[in-house]
mmCIF file of C-alpha atoms in Angstrom:
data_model
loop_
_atom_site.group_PDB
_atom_site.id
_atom_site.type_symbol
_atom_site.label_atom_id
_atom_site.label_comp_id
_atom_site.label_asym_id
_atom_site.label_seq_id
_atom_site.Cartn_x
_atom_site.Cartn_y
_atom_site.Cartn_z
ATOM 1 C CA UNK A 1 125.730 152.387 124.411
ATOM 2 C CA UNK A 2 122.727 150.379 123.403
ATOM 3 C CA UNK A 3 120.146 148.478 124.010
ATOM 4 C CA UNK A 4 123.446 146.452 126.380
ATOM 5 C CA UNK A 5 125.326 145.831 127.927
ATOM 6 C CA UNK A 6 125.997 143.616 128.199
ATOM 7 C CA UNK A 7 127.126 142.138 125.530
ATOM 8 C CA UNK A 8 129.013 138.354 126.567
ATOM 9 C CA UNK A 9 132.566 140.096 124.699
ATOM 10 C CA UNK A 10 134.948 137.389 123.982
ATOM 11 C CA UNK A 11 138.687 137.676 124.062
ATOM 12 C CA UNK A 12 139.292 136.294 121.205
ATOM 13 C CA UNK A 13 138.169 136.868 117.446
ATOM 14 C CA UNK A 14 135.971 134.661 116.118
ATOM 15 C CA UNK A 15 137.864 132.630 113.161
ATOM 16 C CA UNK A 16 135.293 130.933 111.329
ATOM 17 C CA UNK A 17 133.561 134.147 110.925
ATOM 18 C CA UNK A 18 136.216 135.321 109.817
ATOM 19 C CA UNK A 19 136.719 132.266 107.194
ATOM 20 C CA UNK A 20 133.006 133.133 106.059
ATOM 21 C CA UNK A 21 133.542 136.849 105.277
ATOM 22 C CA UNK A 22 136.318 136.374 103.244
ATOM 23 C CA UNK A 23 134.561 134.477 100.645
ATOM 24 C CA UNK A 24 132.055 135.529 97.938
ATOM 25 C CA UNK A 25 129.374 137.604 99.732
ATOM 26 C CA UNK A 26 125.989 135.572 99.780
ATOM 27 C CA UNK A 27 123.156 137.161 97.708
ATOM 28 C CA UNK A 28 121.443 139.652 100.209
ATOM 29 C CA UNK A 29 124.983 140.315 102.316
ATOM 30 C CA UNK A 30 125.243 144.067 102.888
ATOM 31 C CA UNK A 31 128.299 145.358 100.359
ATOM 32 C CA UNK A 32 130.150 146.939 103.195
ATOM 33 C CA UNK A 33 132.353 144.590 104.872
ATOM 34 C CA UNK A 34 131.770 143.799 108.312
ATOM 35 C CA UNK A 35 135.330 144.030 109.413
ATOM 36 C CA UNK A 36 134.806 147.997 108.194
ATOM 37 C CA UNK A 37 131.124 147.935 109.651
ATOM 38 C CA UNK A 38 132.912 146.851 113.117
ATOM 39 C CA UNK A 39 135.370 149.551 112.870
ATOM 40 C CA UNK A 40 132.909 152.115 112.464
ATOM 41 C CA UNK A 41 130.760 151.055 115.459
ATOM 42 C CA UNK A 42 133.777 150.831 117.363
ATOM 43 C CA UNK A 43 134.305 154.489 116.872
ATOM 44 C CA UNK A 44 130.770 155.541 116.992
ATOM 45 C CA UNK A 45 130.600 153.647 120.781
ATOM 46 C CA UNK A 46 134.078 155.288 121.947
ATOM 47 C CA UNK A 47 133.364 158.844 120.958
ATOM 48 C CA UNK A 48 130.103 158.941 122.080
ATOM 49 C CA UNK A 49 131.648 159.874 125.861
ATOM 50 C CA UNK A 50 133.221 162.579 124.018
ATOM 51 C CA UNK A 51 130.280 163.890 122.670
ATOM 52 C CA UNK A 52 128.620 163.540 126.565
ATOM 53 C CA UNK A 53 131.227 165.753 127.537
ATOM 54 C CA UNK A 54 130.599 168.216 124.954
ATOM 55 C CA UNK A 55 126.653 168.131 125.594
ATOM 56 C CA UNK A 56 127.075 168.843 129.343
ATOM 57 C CA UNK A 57 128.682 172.141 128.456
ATOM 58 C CA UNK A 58 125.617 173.590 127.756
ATOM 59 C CA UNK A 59 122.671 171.570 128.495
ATOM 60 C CA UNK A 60 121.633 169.445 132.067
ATOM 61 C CA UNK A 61 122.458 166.018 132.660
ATOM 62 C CA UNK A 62 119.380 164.748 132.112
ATOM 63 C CA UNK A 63 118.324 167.094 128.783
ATOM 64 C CA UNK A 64 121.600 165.445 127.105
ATOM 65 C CA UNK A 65 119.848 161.774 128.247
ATOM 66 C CA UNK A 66 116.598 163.070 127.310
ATOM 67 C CA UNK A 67 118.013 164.430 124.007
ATOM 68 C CA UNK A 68 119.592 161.567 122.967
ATOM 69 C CA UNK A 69 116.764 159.650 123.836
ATOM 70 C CA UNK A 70 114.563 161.459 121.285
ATOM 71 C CA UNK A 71 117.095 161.361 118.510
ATOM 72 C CA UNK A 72 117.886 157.514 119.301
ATOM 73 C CA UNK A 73 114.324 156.310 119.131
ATOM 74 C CA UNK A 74 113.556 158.481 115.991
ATOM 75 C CA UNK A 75 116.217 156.408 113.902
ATOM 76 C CA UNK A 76 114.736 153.459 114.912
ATOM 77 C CA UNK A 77 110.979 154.327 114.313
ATOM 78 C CA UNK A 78 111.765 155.318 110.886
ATOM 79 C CA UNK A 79 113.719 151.672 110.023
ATOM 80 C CA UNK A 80 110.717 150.183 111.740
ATOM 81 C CA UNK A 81 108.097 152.009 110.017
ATOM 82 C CA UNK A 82 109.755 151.420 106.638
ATOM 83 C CA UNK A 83 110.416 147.433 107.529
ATOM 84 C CA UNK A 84 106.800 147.274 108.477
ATOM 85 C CA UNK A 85 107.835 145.554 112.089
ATOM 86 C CA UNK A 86 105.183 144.137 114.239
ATOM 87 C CA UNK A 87 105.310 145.945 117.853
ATOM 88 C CA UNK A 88 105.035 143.291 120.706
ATOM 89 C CA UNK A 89 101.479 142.967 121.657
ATOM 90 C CA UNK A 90 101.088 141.841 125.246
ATOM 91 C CA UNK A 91 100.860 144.443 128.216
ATOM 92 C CA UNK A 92 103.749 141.981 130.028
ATOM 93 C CA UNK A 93 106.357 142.566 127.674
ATOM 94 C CA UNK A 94 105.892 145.947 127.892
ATOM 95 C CA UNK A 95 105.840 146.087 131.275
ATOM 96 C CA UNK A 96 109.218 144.006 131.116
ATOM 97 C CA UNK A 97 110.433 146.656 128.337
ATOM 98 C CA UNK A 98 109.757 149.734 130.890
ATOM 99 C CA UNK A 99 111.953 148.309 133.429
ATOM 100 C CA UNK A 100 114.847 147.055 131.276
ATOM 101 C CA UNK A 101 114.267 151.261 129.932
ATOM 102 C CA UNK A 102 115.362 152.125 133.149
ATOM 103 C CA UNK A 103 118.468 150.012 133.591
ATOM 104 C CA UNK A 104 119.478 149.944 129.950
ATOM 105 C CA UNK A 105 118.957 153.534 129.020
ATOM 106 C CA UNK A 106 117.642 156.089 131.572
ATOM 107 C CA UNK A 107 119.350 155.620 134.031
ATOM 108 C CA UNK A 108 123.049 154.384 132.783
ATOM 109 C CA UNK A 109 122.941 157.342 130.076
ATOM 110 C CA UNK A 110 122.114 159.674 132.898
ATOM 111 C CA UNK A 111 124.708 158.556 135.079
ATOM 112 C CA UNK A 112 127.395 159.219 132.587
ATOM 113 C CA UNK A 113 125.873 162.386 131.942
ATOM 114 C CA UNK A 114 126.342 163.633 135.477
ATOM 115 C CA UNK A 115 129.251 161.846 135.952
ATOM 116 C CA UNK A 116 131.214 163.751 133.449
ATOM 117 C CA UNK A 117 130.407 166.706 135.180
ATOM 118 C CA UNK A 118 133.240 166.308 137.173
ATOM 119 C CA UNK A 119 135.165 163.565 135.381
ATOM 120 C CA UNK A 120 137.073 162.995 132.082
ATOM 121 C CA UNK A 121 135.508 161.460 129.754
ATOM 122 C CA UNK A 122 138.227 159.071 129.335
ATOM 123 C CA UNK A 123 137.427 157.718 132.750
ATOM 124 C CA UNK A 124 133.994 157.447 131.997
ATOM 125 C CA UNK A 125 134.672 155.455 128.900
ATOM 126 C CA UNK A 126 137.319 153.092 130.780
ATOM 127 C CA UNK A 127 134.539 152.764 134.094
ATOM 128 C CA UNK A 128 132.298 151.727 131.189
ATOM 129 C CA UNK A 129 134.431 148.809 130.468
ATOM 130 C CA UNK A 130 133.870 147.385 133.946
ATOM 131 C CA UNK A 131 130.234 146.017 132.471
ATOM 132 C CA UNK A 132 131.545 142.604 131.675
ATOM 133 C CA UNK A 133 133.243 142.500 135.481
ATOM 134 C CA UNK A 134 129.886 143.436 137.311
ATOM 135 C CA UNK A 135 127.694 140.796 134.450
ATOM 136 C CA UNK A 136 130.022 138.075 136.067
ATOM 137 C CA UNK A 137 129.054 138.647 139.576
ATOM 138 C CA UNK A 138 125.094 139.187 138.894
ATOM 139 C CA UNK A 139 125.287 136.163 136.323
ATOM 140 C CA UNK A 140 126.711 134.045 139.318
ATOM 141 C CA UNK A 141 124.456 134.604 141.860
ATOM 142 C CA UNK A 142 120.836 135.414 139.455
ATOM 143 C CA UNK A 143 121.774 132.443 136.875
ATOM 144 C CA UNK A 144 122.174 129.472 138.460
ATOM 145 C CA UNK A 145 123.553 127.737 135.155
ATOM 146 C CA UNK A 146 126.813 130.637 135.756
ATOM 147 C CA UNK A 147 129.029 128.954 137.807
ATOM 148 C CA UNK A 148 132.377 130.734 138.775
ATOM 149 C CA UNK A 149 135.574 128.541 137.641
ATOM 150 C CA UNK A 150 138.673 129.605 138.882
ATOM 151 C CA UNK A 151 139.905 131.457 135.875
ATOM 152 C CA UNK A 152 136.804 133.755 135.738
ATOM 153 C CA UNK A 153 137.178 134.637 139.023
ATOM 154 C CA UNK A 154 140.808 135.260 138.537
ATOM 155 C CA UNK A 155 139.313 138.000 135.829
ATOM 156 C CA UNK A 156 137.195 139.443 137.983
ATOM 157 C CA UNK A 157 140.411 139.536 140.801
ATOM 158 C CA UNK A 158 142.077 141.192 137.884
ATOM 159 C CA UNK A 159 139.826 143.576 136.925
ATOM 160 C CA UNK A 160 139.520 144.832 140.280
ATOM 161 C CA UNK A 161 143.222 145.975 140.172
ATOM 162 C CA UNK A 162 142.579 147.361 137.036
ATOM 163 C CA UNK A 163 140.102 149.833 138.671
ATOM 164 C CA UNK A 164 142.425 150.487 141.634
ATOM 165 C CA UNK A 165 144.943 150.909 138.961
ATOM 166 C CA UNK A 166 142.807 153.361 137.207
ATOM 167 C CA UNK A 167 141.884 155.743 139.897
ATOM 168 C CA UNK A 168 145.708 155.774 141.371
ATOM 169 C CA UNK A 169 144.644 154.079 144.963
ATOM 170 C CA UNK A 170 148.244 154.329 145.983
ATOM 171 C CA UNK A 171 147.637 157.807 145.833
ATOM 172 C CA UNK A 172 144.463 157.937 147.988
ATOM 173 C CA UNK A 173 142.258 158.166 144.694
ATOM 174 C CA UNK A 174 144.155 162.038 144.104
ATOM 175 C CA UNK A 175 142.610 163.933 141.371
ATOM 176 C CA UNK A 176 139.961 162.005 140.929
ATOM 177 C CA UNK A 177 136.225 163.144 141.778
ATOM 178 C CA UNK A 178 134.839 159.920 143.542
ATOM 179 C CA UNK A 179 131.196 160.832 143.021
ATOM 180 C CA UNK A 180 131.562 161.150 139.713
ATOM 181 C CA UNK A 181 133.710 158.146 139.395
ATOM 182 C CA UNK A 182 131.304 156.496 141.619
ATOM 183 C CA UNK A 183 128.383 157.038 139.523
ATOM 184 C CA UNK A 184 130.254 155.975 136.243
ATOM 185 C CA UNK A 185 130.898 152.513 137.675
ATOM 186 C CA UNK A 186 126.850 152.658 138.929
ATOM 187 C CA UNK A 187 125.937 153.331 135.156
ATOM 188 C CA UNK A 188 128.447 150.106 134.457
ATOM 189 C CA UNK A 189 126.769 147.939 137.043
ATOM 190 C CA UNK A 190 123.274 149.238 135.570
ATOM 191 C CA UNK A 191 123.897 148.112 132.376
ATOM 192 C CA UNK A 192 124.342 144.519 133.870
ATOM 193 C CA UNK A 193 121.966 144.676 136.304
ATOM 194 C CA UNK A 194 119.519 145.462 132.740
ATOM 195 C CA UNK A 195 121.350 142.289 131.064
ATOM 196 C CA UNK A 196 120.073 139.944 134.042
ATOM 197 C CA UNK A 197 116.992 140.899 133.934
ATOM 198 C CA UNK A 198 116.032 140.969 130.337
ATOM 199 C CA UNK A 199 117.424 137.830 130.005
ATOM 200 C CA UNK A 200 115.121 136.409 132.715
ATOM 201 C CA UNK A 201 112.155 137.893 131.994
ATOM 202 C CA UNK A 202 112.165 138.606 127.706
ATOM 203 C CA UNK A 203 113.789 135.566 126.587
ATOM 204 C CA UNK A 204 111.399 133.957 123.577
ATOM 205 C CA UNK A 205 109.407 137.227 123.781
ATOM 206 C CA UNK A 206 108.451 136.555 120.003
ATOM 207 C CA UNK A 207 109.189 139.953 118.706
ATOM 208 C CA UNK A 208 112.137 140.644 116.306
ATOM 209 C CA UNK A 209 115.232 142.135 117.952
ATOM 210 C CA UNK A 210 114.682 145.457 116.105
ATOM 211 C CA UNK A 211 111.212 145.746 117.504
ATOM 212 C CA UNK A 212 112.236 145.194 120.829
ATOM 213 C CA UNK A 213 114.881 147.345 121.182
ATOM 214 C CA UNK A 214 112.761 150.621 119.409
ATOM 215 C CA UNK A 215 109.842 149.770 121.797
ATOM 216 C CA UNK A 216 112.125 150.014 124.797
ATOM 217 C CA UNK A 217 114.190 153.207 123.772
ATOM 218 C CA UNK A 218 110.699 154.478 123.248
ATOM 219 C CA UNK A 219 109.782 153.677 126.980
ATOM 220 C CA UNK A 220 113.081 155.066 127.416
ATOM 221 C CA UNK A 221 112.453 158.509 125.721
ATOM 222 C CA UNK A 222 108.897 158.392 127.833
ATOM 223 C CA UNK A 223 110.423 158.092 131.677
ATOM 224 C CA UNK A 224 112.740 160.840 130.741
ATOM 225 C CA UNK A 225 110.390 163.694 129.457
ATOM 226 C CA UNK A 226 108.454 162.990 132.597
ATOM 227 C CA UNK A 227 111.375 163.194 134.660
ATOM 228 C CA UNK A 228 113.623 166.147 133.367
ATOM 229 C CA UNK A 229 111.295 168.876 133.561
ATOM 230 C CA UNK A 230 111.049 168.118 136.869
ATOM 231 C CA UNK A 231 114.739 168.294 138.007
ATOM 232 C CA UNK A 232 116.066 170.562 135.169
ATOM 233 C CA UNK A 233 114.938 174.061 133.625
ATOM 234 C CA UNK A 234 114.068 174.592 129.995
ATOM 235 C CA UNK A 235 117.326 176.036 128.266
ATOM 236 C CA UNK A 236 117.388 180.039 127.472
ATOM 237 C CA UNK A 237 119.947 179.322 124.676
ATOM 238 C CA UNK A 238 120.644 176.735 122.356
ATOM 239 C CA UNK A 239 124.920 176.757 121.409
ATOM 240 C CA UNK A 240 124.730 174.940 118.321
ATOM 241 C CA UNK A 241 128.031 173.061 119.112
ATOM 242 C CA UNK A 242 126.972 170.796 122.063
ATOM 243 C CA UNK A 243 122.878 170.484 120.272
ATOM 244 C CA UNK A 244 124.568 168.811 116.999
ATOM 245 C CA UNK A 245 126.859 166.699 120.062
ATOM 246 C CA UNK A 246 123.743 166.135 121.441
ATOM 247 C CA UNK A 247 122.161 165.089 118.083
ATOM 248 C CA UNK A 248 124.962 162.628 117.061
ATOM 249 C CA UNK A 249 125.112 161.040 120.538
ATOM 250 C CA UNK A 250 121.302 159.975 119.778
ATOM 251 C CA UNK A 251 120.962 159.673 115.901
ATOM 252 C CA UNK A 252 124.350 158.130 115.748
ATOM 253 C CA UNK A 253 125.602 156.415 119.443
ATOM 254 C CA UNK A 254 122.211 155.285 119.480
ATOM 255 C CA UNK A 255 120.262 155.185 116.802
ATOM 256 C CA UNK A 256 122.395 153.890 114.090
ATOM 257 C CA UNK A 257 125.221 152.211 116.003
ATOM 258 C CA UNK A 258 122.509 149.589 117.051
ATOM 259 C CA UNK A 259 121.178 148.914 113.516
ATOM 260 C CA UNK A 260 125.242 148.597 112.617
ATOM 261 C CA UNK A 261 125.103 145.730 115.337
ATOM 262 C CA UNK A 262 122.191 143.899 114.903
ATOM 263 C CA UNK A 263 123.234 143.408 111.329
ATOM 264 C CA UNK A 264 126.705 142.398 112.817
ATOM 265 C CA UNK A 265 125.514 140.074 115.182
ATOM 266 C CA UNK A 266 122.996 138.607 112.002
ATOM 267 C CA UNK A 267 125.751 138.369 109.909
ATOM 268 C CA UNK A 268 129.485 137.049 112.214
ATOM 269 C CA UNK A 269 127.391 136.092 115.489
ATOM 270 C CA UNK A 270 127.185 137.762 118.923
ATOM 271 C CA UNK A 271 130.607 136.125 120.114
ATOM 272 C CA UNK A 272 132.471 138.492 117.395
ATOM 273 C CA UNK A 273 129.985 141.406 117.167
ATOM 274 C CA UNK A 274 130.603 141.874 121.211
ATOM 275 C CA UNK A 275 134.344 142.407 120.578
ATOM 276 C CA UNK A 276 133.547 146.097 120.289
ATOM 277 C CA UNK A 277 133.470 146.082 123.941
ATOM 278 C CA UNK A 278 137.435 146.056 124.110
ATOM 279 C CA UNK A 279 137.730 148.679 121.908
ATOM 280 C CA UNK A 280 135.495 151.121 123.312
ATOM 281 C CA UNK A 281 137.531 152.379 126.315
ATOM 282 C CA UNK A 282 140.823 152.558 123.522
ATOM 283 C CA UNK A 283 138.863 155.111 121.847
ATOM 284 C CA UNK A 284 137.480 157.009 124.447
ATOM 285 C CA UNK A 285 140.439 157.863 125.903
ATOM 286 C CA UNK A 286 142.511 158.362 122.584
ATOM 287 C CA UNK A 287 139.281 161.037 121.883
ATOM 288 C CA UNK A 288 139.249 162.572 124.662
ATOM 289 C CA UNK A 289 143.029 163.737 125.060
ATOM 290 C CA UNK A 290 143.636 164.431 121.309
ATOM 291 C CA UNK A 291 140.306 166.236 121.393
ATOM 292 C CA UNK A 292 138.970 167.673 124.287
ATOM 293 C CA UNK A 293 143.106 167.835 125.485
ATOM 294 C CA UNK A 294 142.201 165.784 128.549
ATOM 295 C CA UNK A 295 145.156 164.942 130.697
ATOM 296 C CA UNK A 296 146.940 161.429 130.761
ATOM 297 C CA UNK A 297 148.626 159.758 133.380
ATOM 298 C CA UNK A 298 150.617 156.568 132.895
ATOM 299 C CA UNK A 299 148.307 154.385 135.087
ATOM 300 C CA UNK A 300 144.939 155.077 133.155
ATOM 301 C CA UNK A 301 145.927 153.333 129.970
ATOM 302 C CA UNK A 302 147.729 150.731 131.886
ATOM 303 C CA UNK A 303 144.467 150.358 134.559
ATOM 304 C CA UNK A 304 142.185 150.277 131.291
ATOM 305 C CA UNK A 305 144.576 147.341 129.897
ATOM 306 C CA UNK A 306 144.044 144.850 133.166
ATOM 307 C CA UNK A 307 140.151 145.934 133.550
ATOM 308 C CA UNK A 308 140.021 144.775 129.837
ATOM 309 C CA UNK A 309 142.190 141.329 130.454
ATOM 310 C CA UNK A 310 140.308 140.567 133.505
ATOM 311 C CA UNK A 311 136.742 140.858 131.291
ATOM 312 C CA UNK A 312 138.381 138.951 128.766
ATOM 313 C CA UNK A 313 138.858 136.209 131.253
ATOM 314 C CA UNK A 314 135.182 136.220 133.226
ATOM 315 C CA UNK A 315 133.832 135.923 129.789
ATOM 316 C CA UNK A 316 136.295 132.591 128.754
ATOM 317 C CA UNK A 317 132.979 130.122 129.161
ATOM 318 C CA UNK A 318 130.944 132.437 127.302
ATOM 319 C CA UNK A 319 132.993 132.734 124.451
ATOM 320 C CA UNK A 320 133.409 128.940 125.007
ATOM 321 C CA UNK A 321 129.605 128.349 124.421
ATOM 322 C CA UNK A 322 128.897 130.928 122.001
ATOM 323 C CA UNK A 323 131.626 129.226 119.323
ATOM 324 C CA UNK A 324 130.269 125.971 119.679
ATOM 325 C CA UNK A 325 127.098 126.889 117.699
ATOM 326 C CA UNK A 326 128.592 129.600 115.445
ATOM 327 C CA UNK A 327 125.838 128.274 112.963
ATOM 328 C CA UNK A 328 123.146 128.534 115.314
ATOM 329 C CA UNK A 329 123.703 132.147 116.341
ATOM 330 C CA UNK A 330 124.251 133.365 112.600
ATOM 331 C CA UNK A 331 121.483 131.169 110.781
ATOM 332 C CA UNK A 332 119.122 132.069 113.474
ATOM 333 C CA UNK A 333 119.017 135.987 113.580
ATOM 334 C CA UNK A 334 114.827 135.984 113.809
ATOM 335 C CA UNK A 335 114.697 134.353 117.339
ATOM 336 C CA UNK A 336 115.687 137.680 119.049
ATOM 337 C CA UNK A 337 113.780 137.450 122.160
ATOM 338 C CA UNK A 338 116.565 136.198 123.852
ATOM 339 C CA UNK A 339 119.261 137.741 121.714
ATOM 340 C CA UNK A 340 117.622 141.158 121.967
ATOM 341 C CA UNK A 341 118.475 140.782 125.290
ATOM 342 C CA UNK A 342 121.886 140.058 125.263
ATOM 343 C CA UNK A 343 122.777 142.524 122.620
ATOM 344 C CA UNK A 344 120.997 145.132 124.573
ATOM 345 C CA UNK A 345 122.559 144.972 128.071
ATOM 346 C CA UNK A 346 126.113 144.172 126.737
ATOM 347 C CA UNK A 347 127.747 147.201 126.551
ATOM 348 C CA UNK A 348 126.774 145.292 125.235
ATOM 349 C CA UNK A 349 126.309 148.719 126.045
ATOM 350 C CA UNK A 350 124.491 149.044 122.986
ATOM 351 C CA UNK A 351 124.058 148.550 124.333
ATOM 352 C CA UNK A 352 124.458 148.829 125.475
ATOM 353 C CA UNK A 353 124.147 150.593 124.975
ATOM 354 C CA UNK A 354 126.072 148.271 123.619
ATOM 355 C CA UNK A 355 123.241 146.122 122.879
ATOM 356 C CA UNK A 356 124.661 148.983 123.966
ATOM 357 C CA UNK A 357 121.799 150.940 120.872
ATOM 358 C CA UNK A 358 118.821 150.905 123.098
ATOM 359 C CA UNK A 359 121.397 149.844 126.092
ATOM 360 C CA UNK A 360 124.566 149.180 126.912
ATOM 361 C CA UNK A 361 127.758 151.409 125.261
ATOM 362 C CA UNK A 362 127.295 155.195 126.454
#
């Protein structure tokens, strides 16, 4: 959902964080609580495959993408414009920006769109969840200082089963469409594949965070309006219902959910501002059978509850890390080269879309 994926979610909350917030607010500290601020991104990120659902009823795959594309970047253009944000300058960041566009944003956010084509959208939000297990295995082999212990690999072991558990394999994968599964889990392992890469190529970029992530949902917005009207016709009819799902997807999954993170990760760190990631695929689901009355079998809550332990475990030495400079990652919100990054892919989206705005959470 945001610029991430992949976010590095912890299992656990972050207590001196939590120790901070509950005293006086500092001069400058937004007046909303961030507990409530959390809450409401949470929800933003897990109805945001409801509103995919919704937006494929009437429109293409890739005008929903495109649409919330447009929408997405507009929010963030206007907070730039009014913060007066310096654009990065050199022609290799960009260039860097264009690609992590494709892995962060176009093509994740098109995935899902297709995928729930065929698909509930409570799948879609639980294959989401898998971000964390696929970050893990790229991490390993593209990081060398990501070494597997035994307990992360354990996770991803578990996770695994969690996906089996999921789709019902003792069933032979019965009712469930396996392309559109299939490209659910791609959009997942996109949104990692994203992470990786901006992390190797954008870290100490020297732009601000914000600036970053509007430039790439810009680049975003750019690949797609080449692309669509080349795969897609322009619409005869516009149902108002699925446009204003369309509309919130961008303005809201997009758009403002990342500026509701970055001020989360300024304010309690990245290790606590990534715990959205668990509560993403809760929502989804919950949304999507009270709402859209999609059906529920017994194993897809249980599958989404090991997919989420065994994440919680690959991510034990990142959590690990991230808590032993608490003050570093809150007192330091500028340096977002690096941090851009990580918010962006992690899912996480913002990215995804996580962060999950201009990448990882659909």
């Amino acid at each position: 959902m945001s610029t991430v994926a992949a976010r590095r979610p912890t299992p656990s909350p972050d207590t001196s964080s939590e120790a901070a917030a509950s005293v006086a607010p500092a001069p400058g500290r937004p007046a909303i609580d961030w507990r409530i601020r959390f809450a409401v991104l949470s929800l933003i990120w897990g109805f945001s495959f409801l509103l995919i659902k919704v937006g494929t009823e009437a429109y293409a795959p890739l005008q929903v993408t495109l649409g919330r594309m447009v929408f997405g970047t507009a929010v963030l253009v206007a907070v730039l414009a009014m913060r007066r944000e310096r654009l990065p300058r050199t022609t290799r960041t960009w260039g860097h920006l264009a690609v992590a566009a494709v892995f962060l944003n176009a093509l994740p956010f098109s995935l899902f769109a297709y995928a729930e084509l065929t698909i509930p959208s409570t799948l879609a939000g639980i294959c989401n969840a898998t971000t964390p297990l696929w970050g893990m295995v790229l991490s390993m082999a593209a990081l060398s200082e990501d070494r597997p212990t035994r307990r992360r690999v354990a996770g991803l072991g578990v996770g695994f089963v969690g996906v089996l558990t999921v789709l019902g394999a003792w069933q032979g994968f019965s009712g469930q469409d396996p392309a559109g599964t299939a490209m659910a889990l791609i959009a997942s392992l996109s949104y990692a594949v994203g992470w990786i890469y901006v992390r190797r190529t954008l870290a100490g970029a020297g732009s601000s965070h914000l600036a970053m992530s509007g430039s790439q949902l810009f680049l975003g917005t750019v690949q797609l309006a080449i692309v669509t009207p080349l795969f897609t016709d322009l619409p005869t009819s516009f149902p108002a219902v699925p446009l204003l799902a369309v509309a919130a997807l961008g303005a809201l999954g997009t758009g403002v959910a990342f500026l509701i993170q970055y001020g989360l990760v300024a304010e309690v760190g990245p290790t606590t501002a990534a715990m959205v990631t668990y509560f993403i695929p809760v929502i989804a689901t919950a949304a999507g059978v009270l709402v859209l009355g999609e059906d529920l079998t017994w194993n897809t809550p249980v599958g989404a509850l090991i997919v989420l332990a065994g994440a919680a475990l690959t991510q034990t030495r990142a959590r690990a890390k991230a808590d032993a400079e608490p003050a570093k990652a809150s007192a330091e919100p500028a340096k977002t080269g690096t941090e851009s990054a990580k918010a962006d892919s992690e899912p996480v989206k913002a990215g995804a879309e996580p962060v999950k705005a201009a990448g990882a959470q659909s």
